[in-house]
CSV table of N, CA, C and O in Angstrom, one decimal:
chain,number,residue,atom,x,y,z
A,1,GLN,N,-26.8,13.5,4.5
A,1,GLN,CA,-25.5,13.9,5.3
A,1,GLN,C,-24.4,13.1,4.8
A,1,GLN,O,-24.8,11.9,4.3
A,2,VAL,N,-23.3,13.8,5.1
A,2,VAL,CA,-22.1,12.6,4.8
A,2,VAL,C,-22.2,11.5,5.7
A,2,VAL,O,-22.5,11.7,7.0
A,3,GLN,N,-21.5,10.4,5.3
A,3,GLN,CA,-21.4,9.2,5.9
A,3,GLN,C,-19.9,8.8,5.7
A,3,GLN,O,-19.5,8.7,4.7
A,4,LEU,N,-19.3,8.3,6.6
A,4,LEU,CA,-17.9,7.8,6.6
A,4,LEU,C,-17.8,6.6,7.3
A,4,LEU,O,-18.0,6.5,8.6
A,5,VAL,N,-17.2,5.7,6.6
A,5,VAL,CA,-17.3,4.2,7.2
A,5,VAL,C,-15.8,3.6,7.1
A,5,VAL,O,-15.4,3.2,5.9
A,6,GLU,N,-15.1,3.6,8.0
A,6,GLU,CA,-13.8,3.1,8.1
A,6,GLU,C,-13.6,1.5,8.4
A,6,GLU,O,-14.5,1.2,9.0
A,7,SER,N,-13.1,0.7,7.5
A,7,SER,CA,-12.9,-0.9,7.9
A,7,SER,C,-11.6,-1.2,7.5
A,7,SER,O,-10.7,-0.4,7.0
A,8,GLY,N,-11.1,-2.6,8.0
A,8,GLY,CA,-10.0,-3.1,7.4
A,8,GLY,C,-8.9,-3.1,8.5
A,8,GLY,O,-7.9,-3.7,8.1
A,9,GLY,N,-9.2,-2.6,9.7
A,9,GLY,CA,-8.1,-2.6,10.7
A,9,GLY,C,-8.3,-4.2,11.5
A,9,GLY,O,-9.1,-4.6,11.0
A,10,GLY,N,-7.4,-4.2,12.4
A,10,GLY,CA,-7.1,-5.4,13.1
A,10,GLY,C,-6.1,-5.7,13.7
A,10,GLY,O,-5.2,-4.7,13.8
A,11,LEU,N,-5.4,-6.9,14.0
A,11,LEU,CA,-4.2,-7.2,14.9
A,11,LEU,C,-3.5,-7.5,13.9
A,11,LEU,O,-3.6,-8.5,13.0
A,12,VAL,N,-2.1,-6.9,13.6
A,12,VAL,CA,-0.6,-7.4,12.8
A,12,VAL,C,0.2,-7.3,13.3
A,12,VAL,O,0.9,-6.6,14.3
A,13,GLN,N,1.1,-8.3,13.1
A,13,GLN,CA,2.7,-8.2,13.4
A,13,GLN,C,3.4,-6.8,13.0
A,13,GLN,O,3.3,-7.0,11.9
A,14,ALA,N,3.9,-6.8,13.8
A,14,ALA,CA,5.4,-5.6,13.2
A,14,ALA,C,6.1,-6.3,11.9
A,14,ALA,O,6.4,-7.3,12.0
A,15,GLY,N,6.2,-5.5,11.0
A,15,GLY,CA,6.7,-5.9,9.7
A,15,GLY,C,5.8,-6.2,8.6
A,15,GLY,O,5.9,-6.4,7.3
A,16,GLY,N,4.3,-6.4,9.1
A,16,GLY,CA,3.2,-6.8,7.9
A,16,GLY,C,2.5,-5.7,7.5
A,16,GLY,O,3.2,-4.8,7.6
A,17,SER,N,1.5,-6.2,6.8
A,17,SER,CA,0.8,-5.2,6.2
A,17,SER,C,-0.7,-5.3,6.5
A,17,SER,O,-1.1,-6.3,6.7
A,18,LEU,N,-1.5,-4.1,6.1
A,18,LEU,CA,-2.7,-4.1,6.1
A,18,LEU,C,-3.1,-3.1,5.4
A,18,LEU,O,-2.6,-1.8,5.0
A,19,ARG,N,-4.3,-3.1,4.9
A,19,ARG,CA,-5.4,-2.2,3.8
A,19,ARG,C,-6.5,-1.9,4.4
A,19,ARG,O,-7.6,-2.6,4.8
A,20,LEU,N,-6.7,-0.4,4.8
A,20,LEU,CA,-7.8,0.2,5.4
A,20,LEU,C,-8.6,0.8,4.3
A,20,LEU,O,-8.1,1.1,3.1
A,21,SER,N,-9.8,0.7,4.5
A,21,SER,CA,-10.9,1.3,3.5
A,21,SER,C,-11.9,2.3,4.2
A,21,SER,O,-12.1,2.0,5.4
A,22,CYS,N,-12.0,3.4,3.6
A,22,CYS,CA,-13.0,4.2,3.9
A,22,CYS,C,-14.3,4.5,2.8
A,22,CYS,O,-13.8,5.1,1.8
A,23,VAL,N,-15.4,4.1,3.0
A,23,VAL,CA,-16.6,4.5,2.2
A,23,VAL,C,-17.2,5.5,2.5
A,23,VAL,O,-17.5,5.9,3.4
A,24,VAL,N,-17.3,6.5,1.5
A,24,VAL,CA,-17.9,7.9,1.7
A,24,VAL,C,-19.1,7.8,1.0
A,24,VAL,O,-19.4,7.4,-0.1
A,25,SER,N,-20.1,8.3,1.8
A,25,SER,CA,-21.4,8.5,1.0
A,25,SER,C,-22.0,10.3,1.4
A,25,SER,O,-21.5,10.4,2.4
A,26,GLY,N,-23.0,10.6,0.4
A,26,GLY,CA,-23.6,11.8,0.8
A,26,GLY,C,-22.9,12.9,0.4
A,26,GLY,O,-23.4,13.9,0.6
A,27,THR,N,-21.9,12.6,-0.6
A,27,THR,CA,-21.0,13.8,-1.0
A,27,THR,C,-20.3,13.4,-2.2
A,27,THR,O,-20.4,12.3,-2.7
A,28,ILE,N,-19.9,14.4,-3.1
A,28,ILE,CA,-19.3,14.0,-4.3
A,28,ILE,C,-18.0,13.8,-4.1
A,28,ILE,O,-17.2,14.7,-4.1
A,29,LEU,N,-17.6,12.5,-4.0
A,29,LEU,CA,-16.1,12.1,-3.6
A,29,LEU,C,-15.0,12.9,-4.6
A,29,LEU,O,-14.1,13.4,-4.0
A,30,SER,N,-15.4,12.9,-5.9
A,30,SER,CA,-14.3,12.9,-6.9
A,30,SER,C,-13.7,14.3,-6.7
A,30,SER,O,-12.8,14.8,-6.9
A,31,SER,N,-14.8,15.5,-6.0
A,31,SER,CA,-14.3,16.8,-5.9
A,31,SER,C,-13.6,17.4,-4.3
A,31,SER,O,-13.3,18.2,-4.2
A,32,LYS,N,-13.4,16.0,-3.7
A,32,LYS,CA,-12.8,16.3,-2.3
A,32,LYS,C,-11.5,16.0,-2.2
A,32,LYS,O,-11.0,14.8,-2.6
A,33,ALA,N,-10.9,16.6,-1.6
A,33,ALA,CA,-9.5,16.4,-1.0
A,33,ALA,C,-9.6,15.2,0.4
A,33,ALA,O,-10.3,16.0,1.0
A,34,MET,N,-8.9,14.2,0.3
A,34,MET,CA,-9.2,13.3,1.5
A,34,MET,C,-8.2,12.8,2.3
A,34,MET,O,-7.0,13.0,1.7
A,35,GLY,N,-8.0,12.5,3.5
A,35,GLY,CA,-7.1,12.4,4.2
A,35,GLY,C,-7.4,11.1,5.4
A,35,GLY,O,-8.6,10.8,5.7
A,36,TRP,N,-6.4,10.7,5.7
A,36,TRP,CA,-6.3,9.7,6.8
A,36,TRP,C,-5.8,10.2,8.0
A,36,TRP,O,-4.9,10.7,7.7
A,37,TYR,N,-6.4,10.0,9.4
A,37,TYR,CA,-6.0,10.5,10.2
A,37,TYR,C,-5.9,9.4,11.6
A,37,TYR,O,-6.4,8.3,11.1
A,38,ARG,N,-4.8,9.5,12.3
A,38,ARG,CA,-4.9,8.4,13.3
A,38,ARG,C,-4.8,8.9,15.0
A,38,ARG,O,-4.3,10.2,14.8
A,39,GLN,N,-5.4,8.3,15.8
A,39,GLN,CA,-5.5,8.9,17.1
A,39,GLN,C,-5.0,7.7,18.1
A,39,GLN,O,-5.6,6.6,18.2
A,40,ALA,N,-4.0,7.7,18.8
A,40,ALA,CA,-3.5,6.5,19.8
A,40,ALA,C,-4.0,7.1,21.2
A,40,ALA,O,-4.0,8.2,21.4
A,41,PRO,N,-4.0,6.1,22.0
A,41,PRO,CA,-4.5,6.5,23.2
A,41,PRO,C,-3.7,7.5,24.2
A,41,PRO,O,-2.4,7.4,24.1
A,42,GLY,N,-4.4,8.8,24.7
A,42,GLY,CA,-3.7,9.9,25.1
A,42,GLY,C,-2.7,10.9,24.5
A,42,GLY,O,-2.0,11.4,24.9
A,43,LYS,N,-2.9,10.5,23.0
A,43,LYS,CA,-2.1,11.3,22.2
A,43,LYS,C,-3.1,12.2,21.2
A,43,LYS,O,-4.4,11.8,21.0
A,44,GLN,N,-2.9,13.3,20.8
A,44,GLN,CA,-3.7,13.9,19.9
A,44,GLN,C,-3.8,13.3,18.4
A,44,GLN,O,-2.7,12.7,18.2
A,45,ARG,N,-5.0,13.6,17.7
A,45,ARG,CA,-5.1,13.3,16.5
A,45,ARG,C,-3.9,13.7,15.5
A,45,ARG,O,-3.7,15.0,15.9
A,46,GLU,N,-3.8,12.8,14.7
A,46,GLU,CA,-2.4,13.4,13.9
A,46,GLU,C,-3.0,12.9,12.3
A,46,GLU,O,-3.3,12.0,12.0
A,47,MET,N,-2.5,13.8,11.3
A,47,MET,CA,-2.7,13.6,9.8
A,47,MET,C,-1.6,12.4,9.5
A,47,MET,O,-0.4,12.5,9.8
A,48,VAL,N,-2.1,11.3,8.8
A,48,VAL,CA,-1.4,10.5,8.3
A,48,VAL,C,-0.9,10.5,6.9
A,48,VAL,O,0.1,10.4,6.3
A,49,ALA,N,-1.9,10.7,6.0
A,49,ALA,CA,-1.7,10.6,4.6
A,49,ALA,C,-2.9,11.6,4.0
A,49,ALA,O,-4.4,11.6,4.3
A,50,ILE,N,-2.7,12.4,2.8
A,50,ILE,CA,-3.5,13.1,2.1
A,50,ILE,C,-3.5,13.0,0.6
A,50,ILE,O,-2.6,12.7,0.3
A,51,ILE,N,-4.9,12.9,0.1
A,51,ILE,CA,-4.8,12.7,-1.5
A,51,ILE,C,-5.7,13.7,-1.9
A,51,ILE,O,-7.0,13.9,-1.4
A,52,SER,N,-5.3,14.4,-2.9
A,52,SER,CA,-6.2,15.7,-3.2
A,52,SER,C,-7.0,15.1,-4.4
A,52,SER,O,-7.0,14.2,-4.9
A,53,SER,N,-7.9,16.0,-4.9
A,53,SER,CA,-9.0,15.5,-5.6
A,53,SER,C,-8.4,15.2,-7.2
A,53,SER,O,-9.1,14.2,-7.9
A,54,VAL,N,-7.1,15.7,-7.4
A,54,VAL,CA,-6.5,15.2,-8.9
A,54,VAL,C,-5.5,14.1,-8.5
A,54,VAL,O,-4.9,13.7,-9.6
A,55,GLY,N,-5.2,13.5,-7.3
A,55,GLY,CA,-4.6,12.3,-6.8
A,55,GLY,C,-3.0,12.7,-6.4
A,55,GLY,O,-2.3,11.7,-6.1
A,56,SER,N,-2.7,14.0,-6.1
A,56,SER,CA,-1.4,14.1,-5.5
A,56,SER,C,-1.6,14.0,-4.2
A,56,SER,O,-2.6,13.9,-3.3
A,57,THR,N,-0.5,13.2,-3.3
A,57,THR,CA,-0.3,12.8,-2.2
A,57,THR,C,0.7,13.5,-1.2
A,57,THR,O,1.6,14.0,-1.8
A,58,ASN,N,0.4,13.5,-0.1
A,58,ASN,CA,1.3,14.1,0.8
A,58,ASN,C,1.4,13.1,2.1
A,58,ASN,O,0.0,12.7,2.4
A,59,TYR,N,2.2,13.0,2.9
A,59,TYR,CA,2.5,11.7,3.9
A,59,TYR,C,3.1,12.4,4.9
A,59,TYR,O,3.9,13.3,5.2
A,60,ALA,N,2.7,12.0,6.4
A,60,ALA,CA,3.4,12.4,7.7
A,60,ALA,C,4.8,11.7,7.6
A,60,ALA,O,5.0,10.4,6.8
A,61,GLU,N,5.9,12.5,7.9
A,61,GLU,CA,7.3,11.7,7.8
A,61,GLU,C,7.3,10.4,8.5
A,61,GLU,O,7.9,9.7,7.8
A,62,ALA,N,6.4,10.2,9.5
A,62,ALA,CA,6.5,8.9,10.3
A,62,ALA,C,6.2,7.7,9.3
A,62,ALA,O,6.6,6.6,9.5
A,63,VAL,N,5.3,8.1,8.5
A,63,VAL,CA,4.7,7.1,7.5
A,63,VAL,C,5.3,7.1,6.0
A,63,VAL,O,4.9,6.0,5.4
A,64,LYS,N,6.2,8.0,5.8
A,64,LYS,CA,6.5,7.9,4.3
A,64,LYS,C,7.5,6.9,3.9
A,64,LYS,O,8.4,6.5,4.6
A,65,GLY,N,6.9,6.4,2.8
A,65,GLY,CA,7.7,5.1,2.2
A,65,GLY,C,7.3,4.0,2.4
A,65,GLY,O,7.8,2.9,2.1
A,66,ARG,N,6.3,3.9,3.5
A,66,ARG,CA,5.9,2.5,4.2
A,66,ARG,C,4.3,2.6,3.8
A,66,ARG,O,3.6,1.5,3.6
A,67,PHE,N,3.2,3.7,3.9
A,67,PHE,CA,2.0,3.9,3.7
A,67,PHE,C,1.8,4.6,2.4
A,67,PHE,O,2.7,5.4,2.0
A,68,THR,N,0.6,4.0,1.5
A,68,THR,CA,0.4,4.7,0.5
A,68,THR,C,-1.1,5.0,0.5
A,68,THR,O,-2.0,4.1,0.6
A,69,ILE,N,-1.5,6.2,0.1
A,69,ILE,CA,-3.1,6.4,0.2
A,69,ILE,C,-3.5,6.3,-1.2
A,69,ILE,O,-2.8,6.8,-2.0
A,70,SER,N,-4.5,5.9,-1.7
A,70,SER,CA,-5.4,5.9,-2.9
A,70,SER,C,-6.7,6.3,-3.0
A,70,SER,O,-7.4,6.3,-1.8
A,71,ARG,N,-7.3,6.5,-3.9
A,71,ARG,CA,-8.7,6.5,-4.0
A,71,ARG,C,-9.4,5.9,-5.3
A,71,ARG,O,-8.9,6.0,-6.4
A,72,ASP,N,-10.7,5.4,-5.1
A,72,ASP,CA,-11.4,4.9,-6.5
A,72,ASP,C,-12.7,5.8,-6.0
A,72,ASP,O,-13.8,5.6,-5.7
A,73,ASN,N,-12.9,6.8,-6.9
A,73,ASN,CA,-14.0,7.6,-6.9
A,73,ASN,C,-15.5,7.0,-7.5
A,73,ASN,O,-16.4,7.1,-6.8
A,74,ALA,N,-14.9,5.6,-8.4
A,74,ALA,CA,-16.4,5.2,-8.6
A,74,ALA,C,-17.0,4.4,-7.7
A,74,ALA,O,-18.1,4.1,-7.7
A,75,LYS,N,-16.2,3.7,-6.7
A,75,LYS,CA,-16.6,3.2,-5.6
A,75,LYS,C,-16.7,4.0,-4.4
A,75,LYS,O,-17.0,3.5,-3.2
A,76,ASN,N,-16.6,5.3,-4.4
A,76,ASN,CA,-16.6,6.2,-3.4
A,76,ASN,C,-15.8,5.9,-2.3
A,76,ASN,O,-16.2,5.9,-1.0
A,77,THR,N,-14.6,5.2,-2.3
A,77,THR,CA,-13.7,4.9,-1.4
A,77,THR,C,-12.2,5.3,-1.3
A,77,THR,O,-11.7,5.6,-2.6
A,78,VAL,N,-11.6,5.6,-0.2
A,78,VAL,CA,-10.5,6.0,-0.2
A,78,VAL,C,-9.4,4.9,0.6
A,78,VAL,O,-10.1,4.4,1.6
A,79,TYR,N,-8.6,4.5,0.3
A,79,TYR,CA,-7.8,3.3,0.8
A,79,TYR,C,-6.7,3.9,1.4
A,79,TYR,O,-6.0,4.9,1.2
A,80,LEU,N,-5.9,3.1,2.5
A,80,LEU,CA,-4.5,3.3,3.1
A,80,LEU,C,-4.0,2.0,3.2
A,80,LEU,O,-4.5,1.1,3.9
A,81,GLN,N,-2.9,1.7,2.2
A,81,GLN,CA,-2.2,0.5,2.1
A,81,GLN,C,-1.0,0.9,3.1
A,81,GLN,O,-0.2,1.8,3.1
A,82,MET,N,-0.9,-0.2,4.2
A,82,MET,CA,0.0,0.1,5.4
A,82,MET,C,1.1,-1.1,5.2
A,82,MET,O,0.6,-2.2,5.3
A,83,ASN,N,2.4,-0.8,4.8
A,83,ASN,CA,3.1,-1.9,4.9
A,83,ASN,C,4.4,-1.6,6.0
A,83,ASN,O,4.6,-0.5,6.3
A,84,THR,N,5.1,-2.7,6.1
A,84,THR,CA,6.1,-2.5,7.1
A,84,THR,C,5.6,-1.9,8.2
A,84,THR,O,6.4,-1.1,8.9
A,85,VAL,N,4.7,-2.4,9.1
A,85,VAL,CA,4.0,-1.8,10.1
A,85,VAL,C,5.1,-1.8,11.4
A,85,VAL,O,5.6,-2.8,11.5
A,86,LYS,N,4.9,-0.9,12.2
A,86,LYS,CA,5.4,-0.6,13.4
A,86,LYS,C,4.6,-0.8,14.4
A,86,LYS,O,3.5,-0.1,14.5
A,87,PRO,N,5.0,-1.2,15.8
A,87,PRO,CA,4.3,-1.0,17.1
A,87,PRO,C,3.3,0.6,17.2
A,87,PRO,O,2.6,0.7,17.6
A,88,GLU,N,4.5,1.7,16.8
A,88,GLU,CA,4.0,3.0,17.0
A,88,GLU,C,2.7,3.4,16.0
A,88,GLU,O,2.3,4.5,16.1
A,89,ASP,N,2.8,2.4,15.0
A,89,ASP,CA,1.3,2.6,13.8
A,89,ASP,C,0.2,2.3,14.9
A,89,ASP,O,-0.9,2.7,14.2
A,90,THR,N,0.1,1.7,15.9
A,90,THR,CA,-1.0,1.4,16.7
A,90,THR,C,-2.1,2.6,17.2
A,90,THR,O,-1.5,3.5,17.8
A,91,ALA,N,-3.1,2.6,16.5
A,91,ALA,CA,-4.1,3.7,16.6
A,91,ALA,C,-5.3,3.5,16.2
A,91,ALA,O,-5.5,2.3,15.4
A,92,VAL,N,-6.5,4.3,16.4
A,92,VAL,CA,-7.6,4.4,15.8
A,92,VAL,C,-7.4,5.3,14.4
A,92,VAL,O,-7.0,6.3,14.6
A,93,TYR,N,-7.6,4.7,13.3
A,93,TYR,CA,-7.7,5.3,12.2
A,93,TYR,C,-8.8,5.9,11.5
A,93,TYR,O,-9.9,5.2,11.5
A,94,TYR,N,-8.8,7.3,11.2
A,94,TYR,CA,-10.3,7.8,10.7
A,94,TYR,C,-9.9,8.3,9.2
A,94,TYR,O,-8.8,8.6,9.0
A,95,CYS,N,-10.8,8.5,8.5
A,95,CYS,CA,-10.9,9.1,7.1
A,95,CYS,C,-11.9,10.6,7.4
A,95,CYS,O,-12.6,10.7,8.1
A,96,ASN,N,-11.6,11.5,6.5
A,96,ASN,CA,-12.2,12.8,6.7
A,96,ASN,C,-11.9,13.6,5.3
A,96,ASN,O,-10.8,13.3,4.8
A,97,GLY,N,-12.4,14.6,5.2
A,97,GLY,CA,-11.8,15.8,4.3
A,97,GLY,C,-10.6,16.2,4.8
A,97,GLY,O,-10.4,16.1,6.1
A,98,ALA,N,-9.7,16.6,3.7
A,98,ALA,CA,-8.4,16.9,4.1
A,98,ALA,C,-8.1,18.5,4.8
A,98,ALA,O,-9.0,19.1,4.5
A,99,GLY,N,-7.1,18.4,5.6
A,99,GLY,CA,-6.9,19.5,6.2
A,99,GLY,C,-8.1,20.3,6.9
A,99,GLY,O,-8.8,19.7,7.8
A,100,ILE,N,-8.4,21.6,6.6
A,100,ILE,CA,-9.7,22.4,7.4
A,100,ILE,C,-10.9,22.0,6.9
A,100,ILE,O,-11.8,22.2,7.2
A,101,TYR,N,-10.8,21.1,5.8
A,101,TYR,CA,-12.2,20.7,5.0
A,101,TYR,C,-13.0,19.5,5.8
A,101,TYR,O,-13.2,18.4,5.0
A,102,THR,N,-12.8,19.5,6.8
A,102,THR,CA,-13.7,18.2,7.8
A,102,THR,C,-15.0,18.2,7.2
A,102,THR,O,-15.6,19.4,7.6
A,103,PHE,N,-15.4,17.2,7.3
A,103,PHE,CA,-17.1,17.1,6.8
A,103,PHE,C,-17.9,17.4,7.9
A,103,PHE,O,-17.3,17.5,9.3
A,104,LYS,N,-19.0,18.1,7.8
A,104,LYS,CA,-19.9,18.6,8.6
A,104,LYS,C,-21.3,18.3,8.7
A,104,LYS,O,-21.8,17.6,7.8
A,105,ARG,N,-21.8,18.0,9.9
A,105,ARG,CA,-23.2,17.4,10.0
A,105,ARG,C,-23.8,18.7,11.1
A,105,ARG,O,-23.2,18.8,12.4
A,106,GLY,N,-24.8,19.5,10.8
A,106,GLY,CA,-25.3,20.3,11.5
A,106,GLY,C,-24.5,21.8,11.9
A,106,GLY,O,-24.5,22.3,13.1
A,107,GLY,N,-23.3,21.8,11.0
A,107,GLY,CA,-22.3,22.8,11.1
A,107,GLY,C,-21.2,22.5,12.1
A,107,GLY,O,-20.2,23.0,12.6
A,108,TYR,N,-21.4,21.2,12.9
A,108,TYR,CA,-20.2,20.6,13.6
A,108,TYR,C,-19.5,19.5,12.8
A,108,TYR,O,-20.0,18.8,12.0
A,109,ASP,N,-18.0,19.6,13.1
A,109,ASP,CA,-17.2,18.6,12.5
A,109,ASP,C,-17.9,17.0,12.8
A,109,ASP,O,-18.5,16.8,13.9
A,110,TYR,N,-17.8,16.2,11.6
A,110,TYR,CA,-18.2,15.0,11.7
A,110,TYR,C,-17.1,14.0,11.6
A,110,TYR,O,-16.5,14.3,10.7
A,111,TRP,N,-17.2,13.0,12.4
A,111,TRP,CA,-16.0,11.7,12.5
A,111,TRP,C,-16.7,10.4,12.3
A,111,TRP,O,-17.8,10.4,13.4
A,112,GLY,N,-16.5,9.6,11.7
A,112,GLY,CA,-16.8,8.4,11.5
A,112,GLY,C,-16.6,7.3,13.1
A,112,GLY,O,-15.8,8.2,13.9
A,113,GLN,N,-16.7,6.0,13.0
A,113,GLN,CA,-16.2,5.1,14.0
A,113,GLN,C,-14.8,5.0,14.1
A,113,GLN,O,-14.3,4.6,15.1
A,114,GLY,N,-14.2,5.0,12.9
A,114,GLY,CA,-12.6,4.9,13.1
A,114,GLY,C,-12.7,3.2,12.9
A,114,GLY,O,-13.7,2.5,13.0
A,115,THR,N,-11.2,2.7,12.6
A,115,THR,CA,-11.1,1.2,12.5
A,115,THR,C,-9.7,1.3,13.5
A,115,THR,O,-8.8,1.9,13.4
A,116,GLN,N,-9.8,0.2,14.4
A,116,GLN,CA,-8.7,0.1,15.4
A,116,GLN,C,-7.6,-0.9,14.6
A,116,GLN,O,-7.9,-1.8,14.0
A,117,VAL,N,-6.3,-0.2,14.6
A,117,VAL,CA,-5.0,-0.9,14.1
A,117,VAL,C,-4.5,-1.0,15.4
A,117,VAL,O,-3.8,-0.2,16.0
A,118,THR,N,-3.9,-2.4,15.6
A,118,THR,CA,-3.1,-2.8,16.7
A,118,THR,C,-1.7,-3.7,16.1
A,118,THR,O,-2.2,-4.9,15.5
A,119,VAL,N,-0.5,-3.1,16.3
A,119,VAL,CA,0.6,-3.9,15.8
A,119,VAL,C,1.4,-4.4,16.9
A,119,VAL,O,1.7,-3.6,17.8
A,120,SER,N,1.6,-5.7,16.8
A,120,SER,CA,2.1,-6.4,18.0
A,120,SER,C,3.7,-6.6,17.5
A,120,SER,O,3.9,-6.4,16.5
A,121,SER,N,4.4,-6.6,18.7
A,121,SER,CA,6.0,-6.6,18.5
A,121,SER,C,6.3,-8.3,18.5
A,121,SER,O,7.5,-8.6,18.1
């Protein structure tokens, strides 16, 4: 079974930086398009950034120019470098397959525990 373990979140001041990591096991990462998603209390989950199997990237408009998604297939890891963070970036951040390609367990969508990012003003 696939397993997703997010880490690197924490409390950071507005304008600061943070790097999130997502370790993926149970699948061949090199063949997967991956994404970072976030969900704030009372809000829907939203896409933050996507990276294809060949390294092309796409970002939500709200984070464009501030966040960078990358991957290290040898380490089975996807990263999200967050720079110039804002209070509105506060959310639980998750990684998963990109777009419709959410990883499955027993035919149902699987999500890891996520990592909390809190940006203070």
